[in-house]
CSV table of C-alpha atoms and ligand atoms in Angstrom, one decimal:
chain,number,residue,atom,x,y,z
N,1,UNK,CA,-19.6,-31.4,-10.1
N,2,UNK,CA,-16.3,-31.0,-8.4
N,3,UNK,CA,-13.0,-31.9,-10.3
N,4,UNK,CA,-10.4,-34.6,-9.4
N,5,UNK,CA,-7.3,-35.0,-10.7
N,6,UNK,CA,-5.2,-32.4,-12.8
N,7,UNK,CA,-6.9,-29.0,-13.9
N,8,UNK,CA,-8.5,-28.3,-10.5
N,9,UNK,CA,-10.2,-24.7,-10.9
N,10,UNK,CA,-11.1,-22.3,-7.9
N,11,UNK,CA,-14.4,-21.3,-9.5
N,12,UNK,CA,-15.6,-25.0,-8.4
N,13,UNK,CA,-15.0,-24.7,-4.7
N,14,UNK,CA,-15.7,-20.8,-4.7
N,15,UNK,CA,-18.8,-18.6,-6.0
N,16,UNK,CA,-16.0,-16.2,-7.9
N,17,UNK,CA,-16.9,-13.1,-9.3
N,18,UNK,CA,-14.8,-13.5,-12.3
N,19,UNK,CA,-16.9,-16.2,-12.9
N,20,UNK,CA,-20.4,-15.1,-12.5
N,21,UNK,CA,-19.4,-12.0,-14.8
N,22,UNK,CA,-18.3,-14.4,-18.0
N,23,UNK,CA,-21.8,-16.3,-17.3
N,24,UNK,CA,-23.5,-12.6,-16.7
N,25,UNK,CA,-22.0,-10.9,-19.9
N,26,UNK,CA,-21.1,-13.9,-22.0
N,27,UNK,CA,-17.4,-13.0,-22.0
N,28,UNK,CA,-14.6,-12.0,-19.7
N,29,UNK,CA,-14.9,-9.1,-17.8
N,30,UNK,CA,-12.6,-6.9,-16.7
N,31,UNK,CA,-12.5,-3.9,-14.5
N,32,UNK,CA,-10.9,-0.9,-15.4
N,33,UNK,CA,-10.0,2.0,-13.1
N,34,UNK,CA,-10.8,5.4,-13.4
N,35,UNK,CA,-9.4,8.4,-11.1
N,36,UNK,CA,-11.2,11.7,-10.4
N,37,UNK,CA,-8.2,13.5,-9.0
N,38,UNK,CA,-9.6,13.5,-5.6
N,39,UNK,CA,-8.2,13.4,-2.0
N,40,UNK,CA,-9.6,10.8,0.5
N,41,UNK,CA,-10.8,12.7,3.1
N,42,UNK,CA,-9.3,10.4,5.7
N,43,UNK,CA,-6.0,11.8,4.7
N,44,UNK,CA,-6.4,14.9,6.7
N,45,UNK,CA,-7.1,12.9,10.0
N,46,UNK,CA,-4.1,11.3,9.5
N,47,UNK,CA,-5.1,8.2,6.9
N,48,UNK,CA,-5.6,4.6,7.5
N,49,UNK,CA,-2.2,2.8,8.8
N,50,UNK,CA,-1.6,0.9,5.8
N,51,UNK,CA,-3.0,3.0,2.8
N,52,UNK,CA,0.1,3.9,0.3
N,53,UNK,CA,-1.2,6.3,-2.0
N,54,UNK,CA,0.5,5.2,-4.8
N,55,UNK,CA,-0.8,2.1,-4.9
N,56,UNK,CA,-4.9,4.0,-5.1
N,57,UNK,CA,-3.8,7.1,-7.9
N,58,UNK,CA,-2.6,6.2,-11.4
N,59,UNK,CA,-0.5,7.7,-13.5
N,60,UNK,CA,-3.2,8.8,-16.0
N,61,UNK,CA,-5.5,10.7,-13.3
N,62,UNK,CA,-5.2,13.9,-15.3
N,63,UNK,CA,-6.8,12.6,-18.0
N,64,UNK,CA,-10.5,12.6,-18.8
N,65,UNK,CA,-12.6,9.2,-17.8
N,66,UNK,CA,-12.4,8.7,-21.9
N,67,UNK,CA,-9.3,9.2,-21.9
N,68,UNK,CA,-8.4,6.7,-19.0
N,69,UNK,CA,-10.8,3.9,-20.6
N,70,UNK,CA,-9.3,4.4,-24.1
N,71,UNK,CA,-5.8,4.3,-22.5
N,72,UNK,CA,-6.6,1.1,-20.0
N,73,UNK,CA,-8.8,-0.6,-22.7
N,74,UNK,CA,-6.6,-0.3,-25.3
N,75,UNK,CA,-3.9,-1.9,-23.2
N,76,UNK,CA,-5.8,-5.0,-21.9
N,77,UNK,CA,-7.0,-6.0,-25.7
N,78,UNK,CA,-3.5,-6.0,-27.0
N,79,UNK,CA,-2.7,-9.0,-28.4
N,80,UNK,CA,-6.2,-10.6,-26.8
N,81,UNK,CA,-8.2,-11.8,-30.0
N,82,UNK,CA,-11.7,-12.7,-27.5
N,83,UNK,CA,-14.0,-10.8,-27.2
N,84,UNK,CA,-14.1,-8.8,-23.7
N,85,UNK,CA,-16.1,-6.3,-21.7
N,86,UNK,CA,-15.0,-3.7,-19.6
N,87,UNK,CA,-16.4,-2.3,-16.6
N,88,UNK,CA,-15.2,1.0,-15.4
N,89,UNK,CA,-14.4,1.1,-11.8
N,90,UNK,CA,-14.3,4.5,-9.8
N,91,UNK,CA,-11.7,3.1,-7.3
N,92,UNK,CA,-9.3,5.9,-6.5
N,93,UNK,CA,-10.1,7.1,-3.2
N,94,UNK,CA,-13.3,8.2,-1.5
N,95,UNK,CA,-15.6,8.6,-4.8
N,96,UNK,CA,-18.6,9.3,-2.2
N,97,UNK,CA,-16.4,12.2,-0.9
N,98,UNK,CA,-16.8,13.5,-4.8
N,99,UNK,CA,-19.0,16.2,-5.6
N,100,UNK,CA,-22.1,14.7,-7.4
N,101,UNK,CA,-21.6,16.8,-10.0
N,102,UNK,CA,-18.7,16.1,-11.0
N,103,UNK,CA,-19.3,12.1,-10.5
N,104,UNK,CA,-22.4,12.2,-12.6
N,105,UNK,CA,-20.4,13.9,-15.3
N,106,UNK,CA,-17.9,11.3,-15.2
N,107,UNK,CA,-21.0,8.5,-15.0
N,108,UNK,CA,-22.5,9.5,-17.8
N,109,UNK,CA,-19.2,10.1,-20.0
N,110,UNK,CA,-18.2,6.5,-18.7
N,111,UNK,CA,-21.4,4.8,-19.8
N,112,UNK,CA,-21.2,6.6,-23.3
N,113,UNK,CA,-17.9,4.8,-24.1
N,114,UNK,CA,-18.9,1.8,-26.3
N,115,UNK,CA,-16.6,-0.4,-24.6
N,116,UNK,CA,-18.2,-0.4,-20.9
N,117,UNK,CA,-21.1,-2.7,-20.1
N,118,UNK,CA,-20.9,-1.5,-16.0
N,119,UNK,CA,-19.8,0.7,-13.6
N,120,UNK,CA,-18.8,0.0,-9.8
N,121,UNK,CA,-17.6,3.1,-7.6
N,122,UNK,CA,-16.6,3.1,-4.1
N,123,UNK,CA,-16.8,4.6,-1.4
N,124,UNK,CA,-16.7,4.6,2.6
N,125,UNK,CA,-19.1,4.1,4.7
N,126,UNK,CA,-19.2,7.4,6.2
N,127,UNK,CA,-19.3,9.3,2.9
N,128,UNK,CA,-22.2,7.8,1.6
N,129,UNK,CA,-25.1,9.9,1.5
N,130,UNK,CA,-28.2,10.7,0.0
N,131,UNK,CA,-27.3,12.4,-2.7
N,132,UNK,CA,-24.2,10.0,-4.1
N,133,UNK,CA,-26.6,7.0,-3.6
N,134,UNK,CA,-29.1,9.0,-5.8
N,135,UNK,CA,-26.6,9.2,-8.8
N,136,UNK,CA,-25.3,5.4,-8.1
N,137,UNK,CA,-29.0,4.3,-8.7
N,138,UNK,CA,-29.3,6.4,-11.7
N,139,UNK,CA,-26.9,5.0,-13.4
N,140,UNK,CA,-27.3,1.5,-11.6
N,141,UNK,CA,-24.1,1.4,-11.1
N,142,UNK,CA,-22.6,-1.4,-8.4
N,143,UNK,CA,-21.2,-0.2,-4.5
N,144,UNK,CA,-18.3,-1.1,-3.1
N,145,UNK,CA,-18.3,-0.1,0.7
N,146,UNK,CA,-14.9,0.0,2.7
N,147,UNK,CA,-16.8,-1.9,5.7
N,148,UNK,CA,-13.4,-4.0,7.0
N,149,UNK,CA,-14.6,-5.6,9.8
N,150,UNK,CA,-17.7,-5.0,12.4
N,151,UNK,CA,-15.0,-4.3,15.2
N,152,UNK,CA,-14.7,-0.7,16.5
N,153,UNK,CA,-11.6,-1.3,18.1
N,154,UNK,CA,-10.2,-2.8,14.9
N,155,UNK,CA,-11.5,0.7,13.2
N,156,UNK,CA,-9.8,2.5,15.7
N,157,UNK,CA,-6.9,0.5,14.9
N,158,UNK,CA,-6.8,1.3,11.4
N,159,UNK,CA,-7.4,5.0,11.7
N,160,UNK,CA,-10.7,4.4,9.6
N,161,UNK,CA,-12.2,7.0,11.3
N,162,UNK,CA,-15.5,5.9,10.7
N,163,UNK,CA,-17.7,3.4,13.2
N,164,UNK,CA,-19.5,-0.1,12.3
N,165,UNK,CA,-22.5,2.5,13.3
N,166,UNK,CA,-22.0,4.0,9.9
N,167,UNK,CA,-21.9,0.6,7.9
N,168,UNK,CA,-24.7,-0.2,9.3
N,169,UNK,CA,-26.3,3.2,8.4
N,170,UNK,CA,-25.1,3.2,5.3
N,171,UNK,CA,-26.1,-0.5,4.0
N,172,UNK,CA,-29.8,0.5,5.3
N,173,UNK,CA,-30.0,3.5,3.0
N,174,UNK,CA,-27.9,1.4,-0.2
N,175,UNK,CA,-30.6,-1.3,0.5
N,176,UNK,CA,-33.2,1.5,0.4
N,177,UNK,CA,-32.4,3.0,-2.5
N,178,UNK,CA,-32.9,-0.3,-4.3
N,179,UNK,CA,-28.6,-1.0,-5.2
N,180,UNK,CA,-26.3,-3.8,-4.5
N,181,UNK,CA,-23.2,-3.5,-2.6
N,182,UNK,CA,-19.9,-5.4,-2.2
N,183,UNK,CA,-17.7,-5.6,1.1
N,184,UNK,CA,-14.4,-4.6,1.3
N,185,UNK,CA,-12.7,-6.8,4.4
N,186,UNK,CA,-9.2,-6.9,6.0
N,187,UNK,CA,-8.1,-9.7,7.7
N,188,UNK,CA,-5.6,-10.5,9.8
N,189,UNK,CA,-6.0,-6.9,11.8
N,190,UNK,CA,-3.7,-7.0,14.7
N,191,UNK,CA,-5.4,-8.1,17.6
N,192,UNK,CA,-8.8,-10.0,15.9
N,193,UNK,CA,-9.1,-13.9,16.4
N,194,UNK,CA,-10.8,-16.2,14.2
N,195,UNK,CA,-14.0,-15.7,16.0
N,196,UNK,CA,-14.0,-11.9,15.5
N,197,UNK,CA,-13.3,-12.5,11.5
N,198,UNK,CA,-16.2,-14.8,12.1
N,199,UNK,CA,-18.6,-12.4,13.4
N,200,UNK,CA,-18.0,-10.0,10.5
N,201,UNK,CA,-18.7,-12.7,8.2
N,202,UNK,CA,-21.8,-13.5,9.7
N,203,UNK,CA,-22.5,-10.1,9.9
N,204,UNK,CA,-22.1,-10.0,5.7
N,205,UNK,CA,-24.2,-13.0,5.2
N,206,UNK,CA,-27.1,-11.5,7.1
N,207,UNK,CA,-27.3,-8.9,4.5
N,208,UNK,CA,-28.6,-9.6,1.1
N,209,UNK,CA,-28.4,-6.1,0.2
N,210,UNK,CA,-24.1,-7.5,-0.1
N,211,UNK,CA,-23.7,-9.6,-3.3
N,212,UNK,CA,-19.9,-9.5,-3.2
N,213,UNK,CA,-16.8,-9.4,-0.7
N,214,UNK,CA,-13.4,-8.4,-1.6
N,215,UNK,CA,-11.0,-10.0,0.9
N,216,UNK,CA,-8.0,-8.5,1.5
N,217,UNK,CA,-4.4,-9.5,3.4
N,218,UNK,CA,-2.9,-6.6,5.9
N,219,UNK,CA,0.3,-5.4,4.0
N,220,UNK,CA,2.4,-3.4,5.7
N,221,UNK,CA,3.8,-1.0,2.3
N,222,UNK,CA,7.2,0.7,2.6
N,223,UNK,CA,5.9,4.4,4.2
N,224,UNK,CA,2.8,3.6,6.1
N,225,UNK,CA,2.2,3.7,9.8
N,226,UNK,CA,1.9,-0.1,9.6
N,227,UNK,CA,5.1,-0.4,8.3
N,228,UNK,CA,6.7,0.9,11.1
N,229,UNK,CA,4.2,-0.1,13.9
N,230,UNK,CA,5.5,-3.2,15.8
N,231,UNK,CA,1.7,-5.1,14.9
N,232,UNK,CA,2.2,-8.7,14.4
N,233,UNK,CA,0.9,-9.1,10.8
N,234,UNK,CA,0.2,-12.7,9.2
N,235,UNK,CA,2.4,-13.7,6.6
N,236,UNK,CA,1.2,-15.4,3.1
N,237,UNK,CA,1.5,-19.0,4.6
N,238,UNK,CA,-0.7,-17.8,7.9
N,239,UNK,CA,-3.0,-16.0,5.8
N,240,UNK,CA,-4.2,-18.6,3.6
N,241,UNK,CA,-4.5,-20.7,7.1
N,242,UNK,CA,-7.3,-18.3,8.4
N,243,UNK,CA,-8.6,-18.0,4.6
N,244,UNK,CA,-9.2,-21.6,4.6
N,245,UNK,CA,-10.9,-21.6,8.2
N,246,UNK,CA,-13.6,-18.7,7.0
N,247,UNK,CA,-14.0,-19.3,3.4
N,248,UNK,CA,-16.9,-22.0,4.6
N,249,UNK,CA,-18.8,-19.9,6.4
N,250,UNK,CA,-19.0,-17.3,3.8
N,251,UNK,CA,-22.5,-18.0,2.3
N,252,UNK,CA,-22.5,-19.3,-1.0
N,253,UNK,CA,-24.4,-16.6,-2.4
N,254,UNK,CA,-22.1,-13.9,-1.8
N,255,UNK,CA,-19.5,-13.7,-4.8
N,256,UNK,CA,-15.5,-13.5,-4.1
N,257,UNK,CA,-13.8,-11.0,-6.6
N,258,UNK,CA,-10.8,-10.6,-4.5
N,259,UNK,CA,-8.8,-13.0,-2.6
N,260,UNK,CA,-5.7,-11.4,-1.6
N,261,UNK,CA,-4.5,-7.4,-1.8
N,262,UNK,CA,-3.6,-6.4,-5.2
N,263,UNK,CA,0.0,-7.9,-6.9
N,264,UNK,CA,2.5,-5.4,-5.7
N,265,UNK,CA,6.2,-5.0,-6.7
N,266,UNK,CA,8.0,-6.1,-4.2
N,267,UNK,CA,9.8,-2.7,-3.6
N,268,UNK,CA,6.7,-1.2,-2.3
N,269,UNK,CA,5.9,-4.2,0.3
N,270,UNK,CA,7.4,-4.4,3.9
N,271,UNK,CA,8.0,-7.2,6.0
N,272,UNK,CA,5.5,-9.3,6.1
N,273,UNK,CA,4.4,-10.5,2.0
N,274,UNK,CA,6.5,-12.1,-0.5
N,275,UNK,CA,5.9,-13.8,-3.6
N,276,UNK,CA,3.4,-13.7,-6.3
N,277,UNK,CA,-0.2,-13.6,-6.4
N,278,UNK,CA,-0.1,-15.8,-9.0
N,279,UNK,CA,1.7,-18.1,-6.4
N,280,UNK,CA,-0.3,-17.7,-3.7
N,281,UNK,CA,-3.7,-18.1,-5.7
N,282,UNK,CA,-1.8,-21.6,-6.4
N,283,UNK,CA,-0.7,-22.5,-2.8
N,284,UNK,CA,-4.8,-21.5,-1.4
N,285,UNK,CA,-5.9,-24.2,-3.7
N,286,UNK,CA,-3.9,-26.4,-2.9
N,287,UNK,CA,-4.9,-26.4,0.5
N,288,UNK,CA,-8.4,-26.0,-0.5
N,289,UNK,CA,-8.2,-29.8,-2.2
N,290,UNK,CA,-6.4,-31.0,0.2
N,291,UNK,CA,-8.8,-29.8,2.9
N,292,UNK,CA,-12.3,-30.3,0.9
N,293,UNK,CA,-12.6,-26.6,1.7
N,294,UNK,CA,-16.0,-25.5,-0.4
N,295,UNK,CA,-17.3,-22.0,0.3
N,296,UNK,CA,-20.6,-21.8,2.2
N,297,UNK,CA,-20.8,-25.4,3.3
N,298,UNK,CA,-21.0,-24.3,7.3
N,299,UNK,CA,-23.6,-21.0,6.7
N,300,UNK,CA,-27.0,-21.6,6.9
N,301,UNK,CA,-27.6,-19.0,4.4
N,302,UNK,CA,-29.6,-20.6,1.4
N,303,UNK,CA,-28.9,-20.2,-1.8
N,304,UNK,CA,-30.8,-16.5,-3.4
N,305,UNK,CA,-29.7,-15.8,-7.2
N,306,UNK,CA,-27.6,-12.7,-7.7
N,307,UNK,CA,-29.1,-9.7,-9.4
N,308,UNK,CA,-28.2,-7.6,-12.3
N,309,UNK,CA,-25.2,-5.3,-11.9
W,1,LIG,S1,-10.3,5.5,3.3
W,1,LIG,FE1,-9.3,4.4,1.6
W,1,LIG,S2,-8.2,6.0,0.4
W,1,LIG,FE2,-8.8,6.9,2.4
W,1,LIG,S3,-7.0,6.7,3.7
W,1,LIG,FE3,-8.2,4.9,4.1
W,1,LIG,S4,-7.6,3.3,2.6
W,1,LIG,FE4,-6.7,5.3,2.0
């Protein structure tokens, strides 16, 4: 049942992540990074126009994964008196690029820590083979593929370096090996319409190997290539315009955990963002009342329950 009135929630209009995790686990769940002090390989051709590296590598990447956990974990409780679960999250970079070795290692160590109930690495899709999906099923942890959109043009774009060929590719084999993936998506590449963010949605709902899409607005950071490119990038305002025109035909089954790019201080953002998340998280639902947006209400994907992480 939807609310009216005062203390209108996201979770009722969207299928949120955040949400099916406190169901899942019984509490709240948070994700906590963990670095292997690795180099994306994408780097040496040049990198993808708008990745800031300081925004993927913390501080603490010298550290053991127990070390990172302890240090993250310890942060997030402070203060907190609920109970809450932690998932570690192999973020930083390409973890697929990794070798398996040394991933495993971490894996295992990450597992061990009483704390984590989960693990979710990602990767690209180009750096995804046999033998990383091997040690993700072992240790059933949950993929996160940096598809962005089905375009090649917009991949070119981006410098991703990689083809929709190789999404395609590797979802098959993810869907093989028996694990569930999440999405990454941009949008608001230069040069896509609201039909072309359409098909990659449709594309994503055709998939039930995908469980889970991370959206993600275009900022152009201080330093990048995007930065200083003269791409017309939507700001917040027009970004939560097209979120509101494709948030219905995301199928309802596919859990949200990410809206918009990560909160940023403002001296690391160019020209086109402003504001806080926590602002703009305000402003979508807003519109999202006003415009009796509700996720999934214009796929024709039925309903399928999600499975375990
Ligand atoms: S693939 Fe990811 S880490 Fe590598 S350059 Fe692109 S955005 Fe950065």
């Amino acid at each position: 049942m939807l609310p009216n009135g005062s203390g209108k929630r996201l979770e009722y209009k969207l299928n949120l992540w955040s949400e099916w995790a406190k169901q899942h686990y019984g509490s709240k769940v948070f994700k906590v990074g963990v670095s292997l002090n690795s180099a994306c390989p994408n780097r040496a051709e040049g990198g993808c126009i708008f990745c800031l590296q300081d925004t993927f590598t913390p501080e603490y990447k010298h550290q053991s994964t127990t070390e990172q956990l302890n240090t993250s974990i310890d942060r997030i409780k402070r203060g907190v008196r609920r109970d809450l679960k932690f998932i570690a999250y192999f973020q930083d970079e390409t973890m697929g690029a990794i070798p398996t070795e040394k991933l495993e290692s971490a894996f295992k160590e990450a597992i061990q820590h009483p704390e984590i109930v989960g693990l979710i690495v990602s990767t690209r899709p180009d750096y995804c083979s046999d033998e990383f999906l091997d040690v993700v099923s072992r240790y059933n942890a949950f993929l996160e593929l940096g598809m962005q959109t089905i375009h090649n043009e917009s991949l070119t774009l981006l410098n991703r370096n990689h083809s929709h060929n190789d999404t395609v590719d590797a979802l098959k084999r993810i869907e093989n090996k028996g694990i569930m993936a999440g999405v990454h998506l941009i949008v608001g590449i230069p040069n896509e319409s609201i039909n072309d963010i359409l098909e990659t949605i449709r594309y994503v709902n055709s998939k039930p190997v995908i469980t889970d899409v991370k959206l993600h607005n275009l900022v152009a950071f201080k330093g990048t290539k995007l930065a200083i490119s003269n791409y017309t990038l939507p700001n917040i305002n027009e970004y939560i315009q097209i979120l509101i025109k494709i948030i219905p035909y995301l199928a309802e089954n596919k859990t949200i955990s990410r809206l918009f790019t990560s909160n940023l201080s403002q001296s690391q953002i160019a020209l086109n963002i402003q504001g806080e998340k926590k602002l703009w998280l305000n402003q979508l639902l807003q519109e999202i009342y006003t415009k009796n947006i509700l996720q999934g209400l214009q796929s024709s994907i039925v309903n399928i329950s999600r499975p375990n992480l």
